[in-house]
PDB file of C-alpha atoms in Angstrom:
ATOM      1  CA  MET A 281      67.816 -94.916  -4.899  1.00  0.00           C
ATOM      2  CA  LEU A 282      66.109 -97.810  -4.653  1.00  0.00           C
ATOM      3  CA  SER A 283      65.079 -98.636  -0.833  1.00  0.00           C
ATOM      4  CA  ARG A 284      63.383-102.312   0.236  1.00  0.00           C
ATOM      5  CA  GLU A 285      60.237-100.851   0.395  1.00  0.00           C
ATOM      6  CA  THR A 286      59.914 -99.879  -2.978  1.00  0.00           C
ATOM      7  CA  ILE A 287      61.002-102.711  -4.497  1.00  0.00           C
ATOM      8  CA  VAL A 288      59.155-104.904  -1.970  1.00  0.00           C
ATOM      9  CA  ALA A 289      56.006-102.842  -3.352  1.00  0.00           C
ATOM     10  CA  ASN A 290      56.455-103.618  -7.016  1.00  0.00           C
ATOM     11  CA  GLU A 291      54.338-106.114  -8.544  1.00  0.00           C
ATOM     12  CA  SER A 292      56.638-106.685 -11.148  1.00  0.00           C
ATOM     13  CA  LEU A 293      59.147-107.394  -8.374  1.00  0.00           C
ATOM     14  CA  LYS A 294      57.144-109.893  -7.397  1.00  0.00           C
ATOM     15  CA  GLY A 295      59.096-113.353  -6.095  1.00  0.00           C
ATOM     16  CA  LEU A 296      62.412-111.486  -5.155  1.00  0.00           C
ATOM     17  CA  THR A 297      63.912-113.019  -1.746  1.00  0.00           C
ATOM     18  CA  ASN A 298      65.140-111.370   0.816  1.00  0.00           C
ATOM     19  CA  GLU A 299      68.269-111.461  -0.033  1.00  0.00           C
ATOM     20  CA  GLN A 300      67.871-110.409  -3.708  1.00  0.00           C
ATOM     21  CA  ILE A 301      66.094-107.646  -2.164  1.00  0.00           C
ATOM     22  CA  THR A 302      69.602-106.536  -0.185  1.00  0.00           C
ATOM     23  CA  ALA A 303      71.570-107.328  -2.871  1.00  0.00           C
ATOM     24  CA  ILE A 304      69.508-105.087  -5.100  1.00  0.00           C
ATOM     25  CA  THR A 305      69.558-102.358  -2.696  1.00  0.00           C
ATOM     26  CA  THR A 306      73.231-102.194  -2.246  1.00  0.00           C
ATOM     27  CA  LEU A 307      73.819-102.247  -6.049  1.00  0.00           C
ATOM     28  CA  SER A 308      71.593 -99.331  -6.303  1.00  0.00           C
ATOM     29  CA  GLU A 309      73.465 -97.271  -2.666  1.00  0.00           C
ATOM     30  CA  ASN A 310      76.728 -98.004  -4.563  1.00  0.00           C
ATOM     31  CA  ASP A 311      75.447 -96.589  -8.025  1.00  0.00           C
ATOM     32  CA  GLU A 312      74.470 -93.497  -6.418  1.00  0.00           C
ATOM     33  CA  ALA A 313      77.382 -93.191  -4.221  1.00  0.00           C
ATOM     34  CA  ALA A 314      79.415 -93.225  -7.664  1.00  0.00           C
ATOM     35  CA  VAL A 315      76.979 -90.827  -9.254  1.00  0.00           C
ATOM     36  CA  ILE A 316      77.457 -88.765  -6.963  1.00  0.00           C
ATOM     37  CA  GLY A 317      81.590 -88.949  -6.115  1.00  0.00           C
ATOM     38  CA  SER A 318      81.376 -87.770 -10.180  1.00  0.00           C
ATOM     39  CA  LYS A 319      79.176 -84.867  -9.651  1.00  0.00           C
ATOM     40  CA  PHE A 320      81.545 -83.981  -6.709  1.00  0.00           C
ATOM     41  CA  GLY A 321      84.662 -84.984  -9.521  1.00  0.00           C
ATOM     42  CA  GLU A 322      83.288 -82.266 -11.559  1.00  0.00           C
ATOM     43  CA  VAL A 323      83.009 -79.445  -8.772  1.00  0.00           C
ATOM     44  CA  TYR A 324      86.607 -79.804  -7.709  1.00  0.00           C
ATOM     45  CA  ARG A 325      87.743 -79.802 -11.515  1.00  0.00           C
ATOM     46  CA  GLN A 326      86.316 -76.907 -11.864  1.00  0.00           C
ATOM     47  CA  MET A 327      87.555 -75.543  -8.578  1.00  0.00           C
ATOM     48  CA  ASP A 328      90.910 -76.610  -9.149  1.00  0.00           C
ATOM     49  CA  ALA A 329      90.992 -74.650 -12.971  1.00  0.00           C
ATOM     50  CA  THR A 330      89.362 -71.658 -10.739  1.00  0.00           C
ATOM     51  CA  ILE A 331      92.741 -71.773  -8.670  1.00  0.00           C
ATOM     52  CA  GLU A 332      95.032 -71.722 -11.169  1.00  0.00           C
ATOM     53  CA  LYS A 333      93.298 -68.783 -13.385  1.00  0.00           C
ATOM     54  CA  ALA A 334      93.308 -66.504 -10.070  1.00  0.00           C
ATOM     55  CA  THR A 335      96.425 -67.499  -8.961  1.00  0.00           C
ATOM     56  CA  GLY A 336      98.806 -68.247 -11.597  1.00  0.00           C
ATOM     57  CA  ILE A 337      99.928 -72.030  -9.534  1.00  0.00           C
ATOM     58  CA  LYS A 338      99.140 -75.002 -11.174  1.00  0.00           C
ATOM     59  CA  ARG A 339      97.885 -78.366  -9.320  1.00  0.00           C
ATOM     60  CA  GLN A 340     100.628 -80.575  -8.492  1.00  0.00           C
ATOM     61  CA  GLY A 341      99.651 -84.834  -9.579  1.00  0.00           C
ATOM     62  CA  ASP A 342      97.000 -85.812  -7.934  1.00  0.00           C
ATOM     63  CA  GLU A 343      96.993 -83.459  -5.040  1.00  0.00           C
ATOM     64  CA  LYS A 344      93.508 -82.948  -3.475  1.00  0.00           C
ATOM     65  CA  THR A 345      91.465 -79.537  -3.865  1.00  0.00           C
ATOM     66  CA  TYR A 346      91.769 -78.595  -0.196  1.00  0.00           C
ATOM     67  CA  LEU A 347      95.401 -79.375  -0.243  1.00  0.00           C
ATOM     68  CA  TYR A 348      95.987 -77.136  -3.824  1.00  0.00           C
ATOM     69  CA  LEU A 349      93.917 -74.686  -2.491  1.00  0.00           C
ATOM     70  CA  GLU A 350      95.775 -74.139   1.364  1.00  0.00           C
ATOM     71  CA  ARG A 351      99.679 -74.391  -1.173  1.00  0.00           C
ATOM     72  CA  ALA A 352      98.078 -72.142  -3.765  1.00  0.00           C
ATOM     73  CA  ALA A 353      97.347 -68.787  -1.190  1.00  0.00           C
ATOM     74  CA  LYS A 354     100.352 -69.419   0.620  1.00  0.00           C
ATOM     75  CA  GLU A 355     102.872 -69.256  -2.737  1.00  0.00           C
ATOM     76  CA  PHE A 356     100.455 -66.721  -3.835  1.00  0.00           C
ATOM     77  CA  ALA A 357     100.531 -64.213  -0.402  1.00  0.00           C
ATOM     78  CA  GLY A 358     104.264 -64.966  -0.896  1.00  0.00           C
ATOM     79  CA  ARG A 359     104.637 -63.617  -4.398  1.00  0.00           C
ATOM     80  CA  TYR A 360     104.147 -60.017  -2.680  1.00  0.00           C
ATOM     81  CA  ALA A 361     106.264 -60.755   0.466  1.00  0.00           C
ATOM     82  CA  ASP A 362     108.235 -57.892  -0.625  1.00  0.00           C
ATOM     83  CA  HIS A 363     105.125 -55.136  -0.289  1.00  0.00           C
ATOM     84  CA  ASP A 364     106.458 -54.890   3.836  1.00  0.00           C
ATOM     85  CA  GLU A 365     109.935 -54.025   2.359  1.00  0.00           C
ATOM     86  CA  LEU A 366     108.751 -51.317  -0.279  1.00  0.00           C
ATOM     87  CA  LYS A 367     106.950 -49.931   2.815  1.00  0.00           C
ATOM     88  CA  ASN A 368     109.857 -50.211   4.814  1.00  0.00           C
ATOM     89  CA  LYS A 369     112.164 -48.397   2.004  1.00  0.00           C
ATOM     90  CA  VAL A 370     109.459 -45.377   1.311  1.00  0.00           C
ATOM     91  CA  THR A 371     109.450 -44.689   5.235  1.00  0.00           C
ATOM     92  CA  GLU A 372     113.097 -44.658   5.120  1.00  0.00           C
ATOM     93  CA  LEU A 373     113.694 -42.715   2.082  1.00  0.00           C
ATOM     94  CA  GLU A 374     110.790 -40.065   3.617  1.00  0.00           C
ATOM     95  CA  ALA A 375     112.991 -39.822   6.709  1.00  0.00           C
ATOM     96  CA  GLN A 376     116.188 -39.072   4.717  1.00  0.00           C
ATOM     97  CA  ILE A 377     113.977 -36.813   2.513  1.00  0.00           C
ATOM     98  CA  ALA A 378     113.098 -34.854   5.835  1.00  0.00           C
ATOM     99  CA  LYS A 379     116.894 -34.419   7.027  1.00  0.00           C
ATOM    100  CA  GLY A 380     117.792 -32.355   4.082  1.00  0.00           C
ATOM    101  CA  GLY A 381     117.812 -35.312   1.203  1.00  0.00           C
ATOM    102  CA  ASP A 382     119.104 -34.421  -1.831  1.00  0.00           C
ATOM    103  CA  GLY A 383     117.272 -34.709  -5.241  1.00  0.00           C
ATOM    104  CA  ALA A 384     118.532 -38.250  -5.986  1.00  0.00           C
ATOM    105  CA  LEU A 385     116.546 -39.244  -3.346  1.00  0.00           C
ATOM    106  CA  LYS A 386     113.491 -37.812  -3.722  1.00  0.00           C
ATOM    107  CA  THR A 387     113.968 -39.829  -7.530  1.00  0.00           C
ATOM    108  CA  GLN A 388     113.593 -42.584  -5.292  1.00  0.00           C
ATOM    109  CA  LEU A 389     111.132 -41.963  -3.749  1.00  0.00           C
ATOM    110  CA  GLU A 390     108.862 -40.818  -6.462  1.00  0.00           C
ATOM    111  CA  ASN A 391     109.800 -44.673  -7.367  1.00  0.00           C
ATOM    112  CA  ALA A 392     109.711 -46.472  -4.551  1.00  0.00           C
ATOM    113  CA  THR A 393     106.429 -45.341  -3.828  1.00  0.00           C
ATOM    114  CA  LYS A 394     104.991 -45.949  -7.426  1.00  0.00           C
ATOM    115  CA  GLU A 395     106.011 -49.285  -7.042  1.00  0.00           C
ATOM    116  CA  LEU A 396     104.634 -49.780  -3.927  1.00  0.00           C
ATOM    117  CA  ALA A 397     101.147 -48.626  -5.257  1.00  0.00           C
ATOM    118  CA  SER A 398     101.557 -51.010  -7.958  1.00  0.00           C
ATOM    119  CA  THR A 399     101.889 -54.028  -5.941  1.00  0.00           C
ATOM    120  CA  LYS A 400      99.728 -53.125  -3.801  1.00  0.00           C
ATOM    121  CA  THR A 401      96.676 -52.581  -6.118  1.00  0.00           C
ATOM    122  CA  GLN A 402      97.635 -56.034  -8.545  1.00  0.00           C
ATOM    123  CA  PHE A 403      97.788 -57.935  -4.764  1.00  0.00           C
ATOM    124  CA  SER A 404      94.116 -56.714  -4.410  1.00  0.00           C
ATOM    125  CA  ALA A 405      92.696 -57.388  -7.612  1.00  0.00           C
ATOM    126  CA  LEU A 406      93.626 -60.994  -7.209  1.00  0.00           C
ATOM    127  CA  LYS A 407      92.547 -61.354  -3.851  1.00  0.00           C
ATOM    128  CA  ASP A 408      89.768 -60.136  -4.822  1.00  0.00           C
ATOM    129  CA  ALA A 409      89.273 -61.902  -7.818  1.00  0.00           C
ATOM    130  CA  PHE A 410      90.672 -65.543  -5.965  1.00  0.00           C
ATOM    131  CA  ASP A 411      88.044 -64.481  -2.892  1.00  0.00           C
ATOM    132  CA  THR A 412      85.244 -64.233  -5.437  1.00  0.00           C
ATOM    133  CA  GLU A 413      85.800 -67.181  -7.562  1.00  0.00           C
ATOM    134  CA  LYS A 414      86.662 -69.440  -3.886  1.00  0.00           C
ATOM    135  CA  ALA A 415      82.812 -68.224  -2.696  1.00  0.00           C
ATOM    136  CA  LYS A 416      81.056 -68.764  -5.579  1.00  0.00           C
ATOM    137  CA  TYR A 417      82.609 -72.825  -5.494  1.00  0.00           C
ATOM    138  CA  THR A 418      81.765 -72.927  -1.558  1.00  0.00           C
ATOM    139  CA  LYS A 419      77.872 -72.069  -2.911  1.00  0.00           C
ATOM    140  CA  ALA A 420      77.865 -74.502  -5.315  1.00  0.00           C
ATOM    141  CA  LEU A 421      79.126 -77.151  -3.488  1.00  0.00           C
ATOM    142  CA  ASN A 422      76.644 -76.002  -0.656  1.00  0.00           C
ATOM    143  CA  ASP A 423      73.735 -76.102  -2.294  1.00  0.00           C
ATOM    144  CA  TYR A 424      74.523 -79.452  -4.212  1.00  0.00           C
ATOM    145  CA  LYS A 425      74.838 -80.969  -1.158  1.00  0.00           C
ATOM    146  CA  ILE A 426      71.304 -79.542   0.085  1.00  0.00           C
ATOM    147  CA  ASP A 427      69.752 -80.397  -3.119  1.00  0.00           C
ATOM    148  CA  ASN A 428      70.737 -83.701  -2.580  1.00  0.00           C
ATOM    149  CA  GLU A 429      69.714 -83.884   1.142  1.00  0.00           C
ATOM    150  CA  ILE A 430      66.402 -82.675  -0.269  1.00  0.00           C
ATOM    151  CA  ALA A 431      66.092 -85.204  -3.173  1.00  0.00           C
ATOM    152  CA  ARG A 432      66.790 -88.059  -0.606  1.00  0.00           C
ATOM    153  CA  ALA A 433      63.550 -86.804   1.677  1.00  0.00           C
ATOM    154  CA  LEU A 434      61.345 -86.656  -1.160  1.00  0.00           C
ATOM    155  CA  ASP A 435      61.665 -90.207  -1.774  1.00  0.00           C
ATOM    156  CA  GLY A 436      59.087 -92.365  -0.770  1.00  0.00           C
ATOM    157  CA  VAL A 437      56.879 -89.373   0.312  1.00  0.00           C
ATOM    158  CA  LYS A 438      53.411 -90.079  -1.556  1.00  0.00           C
ATOM    159  CA  LEU A 439      51.059 -87.324  -3.293  1.00  0.00           C
ATOM    160  CA  LYS A 440      47.577 -87.509  -3.747  1.00  0.00           C
ATOM    161  CA  SER A 441      46.150 -88.558  -7.200  1.00  0.00           C
ATOM    162  CA  GLY A 442      44.063 -86.805  -9.732  1.00  0.00           C
ATOM    163  CA  TYR A 443      46.395 -84.270  -9.886  1.00  0.00           C
ATOM    164  CA  ASN A 444      48.441 -83.766 -13.363  1.00  0.00           C
ATOM    165  CA  ASP A 445      52.540 -83.962 -13.355  1.00  0.00           C
ATOM    166  CA  ALA A 446      52.668 -80.295 -14.170  1.00  0.00           C
ATOM    167  CA  VAL A 447      50.405 -79.187 -10.963  1.00  0.00           C
ATOM    168  CA  LEU A 448      52.618 -82.170  -8.856  1.00  0.00           C
ATOM    169  CA  SER A 449      55.750 -80.593  -9.865  1.00  0.00           C
ATOM    170  CA  THR A 450      55.158 -77.229  -9.562  1.00  0.00           C
ATOM    171  CA  LEU A 451      53.542 -77.887  -6.221  1.00  0.00           C
ATOM    172  CA  LYS A 452      56.467 -79.951  -5.305  1.00  0.00           C
ATOM    173  CA  ALA A 453      59.129 -76.686  -6.424  1.00  0.00           C
ATOM    174  CA  GLN A 454      57.214 -74.664  -4.156  1.00  0.00           C
ATOM    175  CA  ALA A 455      57.406 -77.122  -0.876  1.00  0.00           C
ATOM    176  CA  ILE A 456      61.398 -77.325  -2.124  1.00  0.00           C
ATOM    177  CA  ALA A 457      61.772 -73.533  -2.515  1.00  0.00           C
ATOM    178  CA  ASN A 458      59.679 -73.136   1.150  1.00  0.00           C
ATOM    179  CA  ILE A 459      61.953 -75.524   3.186  1.00  0.00           C
ATOM    180  CA  LYS A 460      65.069 -73.988   1.330  1.00  0.00           C
ATOM    181  CA  ALA A 461      64.006 -69.730   2.602  1.00  0.00           C
ATOM    182  CA  LYS A 462      64.381 -71.686   6.096  1.00  0.00           C
ATOM    183  CA  ASN A 463      68.316 -71.041   5.960  1.00  0.00           C
ATOM    184  CA  PRO A 464      69.207 -74.829   5.763  1.00  0.00           C
ATOM    185  CA  VAL A 465      73.311 -75.334   7.113  1.00  0.00           C
ATOM    186  CA  PHE A 466      74.781 -78.687   7.635  1.00  0.00           C
ATOM    187  CA  GLU A 467      76.438 -78.869  10.870  1.00  0.00           C
ATOM    188  CA  GLU A 468      77.740 -81.089  13.085  1.00  0.00           C
ATOM    189  CA  ARG A 469      75.444 -82.852  15.577  1.00  0.00           C
ATOM    190  CA  ASP A 470      76.306 -85.889  17.685  1.00  0.00           C
ATOM    191  CA  GLY A 471      79.338 -86.689  15.174  1.00  0.00           C
ATOM    192  CA  LYS A 472      77.602 -86.252  12.307  1.00  0.00           C
ATOM    193  CA  GLU A 473      77.066 -84.091   9.830  1.00  0.00           C
ATOM    194  CA  ARG A 474      73.497 -83.226   9.411  1.00  0.00           C
ATOM    195  CA  LEU A 475      71.026 -80.514   7.412  1.00  0.00           C
ATOM    196  CA  ILE A 476      69.500 -78.199   9.805  1.00  0.00           C
ATOM    197  CA  PHE A 477      67.272 -75.629   9.254  1.00  0.00           C
ATOM    198  CA  HIS A 478      66.986 -72.039  10.674  1.00  0.00           C
ATOM    199  CA  ASP A 479      64.517 -69.267  11.638  1.00  0.00           C
ATOM    200  CA  GLU A 480      64.995 -65.847  10.604  1.00  0.00           C
ATOM    201  CA  ASN A 481      66.862 -65.427  13.612  1.00  0.00           C
ATOM    202  CA  GLY A 482      68.908 -67.820  13.018  1.00  0.00           C
ATOM    203  CA  ALA A 483      67.828 -70.405  15.664  1.00  0.00           C
ATOM    204  CA  PRO A 484      67.421 -73.820  15.037  1.00  0.00           C
ATOM    205  CA  LEU A 485      64.106 -74.928  13.822  1.00  0.00           C
ATOM    206  CA  ASN A 486      62.548 -77.862  16.524  1.00  0.00           C
ATOM    207  CA  ASN A 487      59.712 -80.157  15.930  1.00  0.00           C
ATOM    208  CA  ALA A 488      57.922 -80.309  18.664  1.00  0.00           C
ATOM    209  CA  GLU A 489      56.002 -83.648  17.750  1.00  0.00           C
ATOM    210  CA  ASN A 490      59.586 -85.329  17.976  1.00  0.00           C
ATOM    211  CA  ALA A 491      61.146 -84.560  21.238  1.00  0.00           C
ATOM    212  CA  LEU A 492      61.977 -80.861  20.162  1.00  0.00           C
ATOM    213  CA  ASN A 493      65.051 -82.445  17.636  1.00  0.00           C
ATOM    214  CA  PRO A 494      65.674 -79.893  14.602  1.00  0.00           C
ATOM    215  CA  TYR A 495      63.263 -80.901  11.610  1.00  0.00           C
ATOM    216  CA  THR A 496      64.520 -83.087   9.344  1.00  0.00           C
ATOM    217  CA  ALA A 497      64.076 -82.134   5.364  1.00  0.00           C
ATOM    218  CA  ARG A 498      61.393 -84.798   5.342  1.00  0.00           C
ATOM    219  CA  GLU A 499      59.568 -83.510   8.167  1.00  0.00           C
ATOM    220  CA  LEU A 500      59.582 -80.087   6.696  1.00  0.00           C
ATOM    221  CA  LEU A 501      58.504 -81.058   3.064  1.00  0.00           C
ATOM    222  CA  THR A 502      55.804 -83.411   4.933  1.00  0.00           C
ATOM    223  CA  LYS A 503      54.388 -80.334   6.795  1.00  0.00           C
ATOM    224  CA  GLU A 504      54.370 -78.403   3.263  1.00  0.00           C
ATOM    225  CA  PHE A 505      52.246 -81.317   1.283  1.00  0.00           C
ATOM    226  CA  ALA A 506      49.987 -81.580   4.179  1.00  0.00           C
ATOM    227  CA  SER A 507      48.878 -77.613   3.753  1.00  0.00           C
ATOM    228  CA  MET A 508      48.926 -77.956   0.346  1.00  0.00           C
ATOM    229  CA  ASP A 509      46.504 -80.847   0.753  1.00  0.00           C
ATOM    230  CA  ILE A 510      48.026 -83.146  -1.253  1.00  0.00           C
ATOM    231  CA  LEU A 511      49.689 -85.612   0.983  1.00  0.00           C
ATOM    232  CA  GLU A 512      48.454 -89.288   0.576  1.00  0.00           C
ATOM    233  CA  MET A 513      48.523 -90.366   4.622  1.00  0.00           C
ATOM    234  CA  PRO A 514      49.702 -93.679   5.169  1.00  0.00           C
ATOM    235  CA  ASN A 515      47.022 -96.208   6.220  1.00  0.00           C
ATOM    236  CA  ALA A 516      47.848 -97.493   9.457  1.00  0.00           C
ATOM    237  CA  LYS A 517      47.502-101.114  10.035  1.00  0.00           C
ATOM    238  CA  GLY A 518      45.764-103.143  12.903  1.00  0.00           C
ATOM    239  CA  ALA A 519      42.360-103.434  14.224  1.00  0.00           C
ATOM    240  CA  GLY A 520      40.239-100.409  14.861  1.00  0.00           C
ATOM    241  CA  GLY A 521      42.609 -98.317  12.709  1.00  0.00           C
ATOM    242  CA  LYS A 522      45.808 -98.101  14.913  1.00  0.00           C
ATOM    243  CA  GLN A 523      48.991 -98.700  14.811  1.00  0.00           C
ATOM    244  CA  ALA A 524      50.365-101.746  14.662  1.00  0.00           C
ATOM    245  CA  LYS A 525      52.008-103.291  17.790  1.00  0.00           C
ATOM    246  CA  ILE A 526      55.437-104.907  18.080  1.00  0.00           C
ATOM    247  CA  ASP A 527      54.641-108.796  18.852  1.00  0.00           C
ATOM    248  CA  ASN A 528      57.378-111.050  17.767  1.00  0.00           C
ATOM    249  CA  GLY A 529      55.729-113.657  15.534  1.00  0.00           C
ATOM    250  CA  THR A 530      52.667-112.103  14.400  1.00  0.00           C
ATOM    251  CA  HIS A 531      54.419-110.184  11.702  1.00  0.00           C
ATOM    252  CA  LEU A 532      52.640-107.044  13.225  1.00  0.00           C
ATOM    253  CA  GLY A 533      49.674-108.061  11.508  1.00  0.00           C
ATOM    254  CA  ALA A 534      50.992-107.942   7.892  1.00  0.00           C
ATOM    255  CA  THR A 535      49.806-110.740   5.316  1.00  0.00           C
ATOM    256  CA  THR A 536      52.497-109.956   3.027  1.00  0.00           C
ATOM    257  CA  LYS A 537      55.976-108.290   2.847  1.00  0.00           C
ATOM    258  CA  ALA A 538      54.272-105.518   0.950  1.00  0.00           C
ATOM    259  CA  GLU A 539      52.129-104.882   3.830  1.00  0.00           C
ATOM    260  CA  ALA A 540      54.245-105.247   6.825  1.00  0.00           C
ATOM    261  CA  THR A 541      56.952-102.672   4.934  1.00  0.00           C
ATOM    262  CA  GLU A 542      53.410 -99.905   5.021  1.00  0.00           C
ATOM    263  CA  ILE A 543      53.501-100.915   8.623  1.00  0.00           C
ATOM    264  CA  ILE A 544      57.247-100.555   9.708  1.00  0.00           C
ATOM    265  CA  ASN A 545      57.332 -97.256   7.773  1.00  0.00           C
ATOM    266  CA  LYS A 546      54.142 -95.826   9.481  1.00  0.00           C
ATOM    267  CA  MET A 547      55.296 -97.110  13.121  1.00  0.00           C
ATOM    268  CA  LEU A 548      58.648 -95.807  12.573  1.00  0.00           C
ATOM    269  CA  PHE A 549      57.375 -92.419  11.003  1.00  0.00           C
ATOM    270  CA  ASP A 550      55.086 -92.099  14.289  1.00  0.00           C
ATOM    271  CA  LYS A 551      58.350 -92.194  16.425  1.00  0.00           C
ATOM    272  CA  GLY A 552      60.185 -89.201  14.237  1.00  0.00           C
ATOM    273  CA  ILE A 553      62.089 -91.245  12.099  1.00  0.00           C
ATOM    274  CA  SER A 554      61.719 -90.717   8.926  1.00  0.00           C
ATOM    275  CA  LYS A 555      63.558 -92.386   5.967  1.00  0.00           C
ATOM    276  CA  THR A 556      66.402 -89.693   5.872  1.00  0.00           C
ATOM    277  CA  ASP A 557      66.963 -90.094   9.316  1.00  0.00           C
ATOM    278  CA  LEU A 558      70.401 -92.250  10.359  1.00  0.00           C
ATOM    279  CA  ARG A 559      68.488 -94.832  12.768  1.00  0.00           C
ATOM    280  CA  PHE A 560      66.463 -95.238  10.310  1.00  0.00           C
ATOM    281  CA  LYS A 561      67.563 -98.577   8.269  1.00  0.00           C
ATOM    282  CA  ASP A 562      68.681-100.329  11.461  1.00  0.00           C
ATOM    283  CA  GLU A 563      65.165 -99.498  13.187  1.00  0.00           C
ATOM    284  CA  TYR A 564      63.718-100.870   9.741  1.00  0.00           C
ATOM    285  CA  ASP A 565      65.814-103.922   9.352  1.00  0.00           C
ATOM    286  CA  LYS A 566      65.390-104.699  13.642  1.00  0.00           C
ATOM    287  CA  LEU A 567      61.614-104.986  12.955  1.00  0.00           C
ATOM    288  CA  TRP A 568      61.937-106.720  10.324  1.00  0.00           C
ATOM    289  CA  ALA A 569      63.659-109.255  11.729  1.00  0.00           C
ATOM    290  CA  ASP A 570      62.277-109.327  15.199  1.00  0.00           C
ATOM    291  CA  ASN A 571      58.687-110.485  13.459  1.00  0.00           C
ATOM    292  CA  ASN A 572      59.688-112.464  11.199  1.00  0.00           C
ATOM    293  CA  ILE A 573      58.689-110.772   8.011  1.00  0.00           C
ATOM    294  CA  ASP A 574      60.976-112.753   5.631  1.00  0.00           C
ATOM    295  CA  GLU A 575      58.377-115.592   6.526  1.00  0.00           C
ATOM    296  CA  LEU A 576      55.367-113.658   4.555  1.00  0.00           C
ATOM    297  CA  PRO A 577      55.118-114.165   0.924  1.00  0.00           C
ATOM    298  CA  LEU A 578      55.801-110.743  -1.155  1.00  0.00           C
ATOM    299  CA  THR A 579      52.574-109.790  -1.803  1.00  0.00           C
ATOM    300  CA  LYS A 580      49.099-111.430  -2.415  1.00  0.00           C
TER     301      LYS A 580
END
C-alpha cells in the first residue's frame, strides 16, 4: 500500500497537491483491500471444496462458508443418528438372549453388532478426515493473516544502506522468523482484533517503553533489526537534534512536506504509535493539519 509519507518522499512525484496525494492513498488502500479479498476468496473456495469432499454435502448457491460448514456438520452428524438406535437394539437383543433366546435372536444380534461396528468405523473415519481438513484451513487462514500483518509492519522501516539485496533479504527473513516464534495470536482488544505476541508460558509480551501495551509487529521487527545493527535510525528535527515540538504555525520546524513527514513519523514513533497502530492515521492527519503542513512545498 502506498502511504502518504512514501509518496511525499518520492522525488518523481514532486508537485502533487494534498488532494492528489489523498486520492492516490485512497486508491492504493482500495486496491490492497481488493487483493486481500481475492486472496481470502481463494482460501474460502478451497475450504468449500474440502467440506464437500469430507462430508459429501454440496454448498447451496452463494451460501457463506461458515454457514455452509455449520449446516454440513449438522447434516453429516445426522446421517449417523441411527448409531444410538443400533446400540439400543444390540442391548435389547443381548438382554433377550440372556433370558434364553433362540438361534434366530443370536443371528440378529450378530448382524446388529456388525452393523454397529461398521457404522462407528465409517463415522470415525469421516469425522477424522473432516476435522483434519478444518484444522488445516484454520491454520492456513490464520498464517495468511499473520503474514499480512507483518508485511504491513515492514512498510516504511528503513534499513541501513551498504548491504546487498541478498543479505538484507536473509536478515529480514530471520527477523520475521524470530517474531513469528513469539506465538502470535489474533485477540479481541478494545473491541478490535489485534495481533498479540506471547512468551513461552503464553503470557502477552508487553512493551515497557510504550506504557506496557502489547508489542506490535512493527515494534518487535524494529527491535530485531536494531539488534542486527541494520536499522536506519530516523534523524530528529529541531534545535540540538531534539524532537520537534508541536507549535501551530511553525510547521514543526520543517521547510518541506517531505521533512514534515519524517518529523511527524518520528514524533508518533516516540509516542509508541507505529504505522500499524490503529491510531496512526488520525494522529498523523491531526499533526499535519494543526501545523499547516499543506502550506509547505513538497520538496526543496
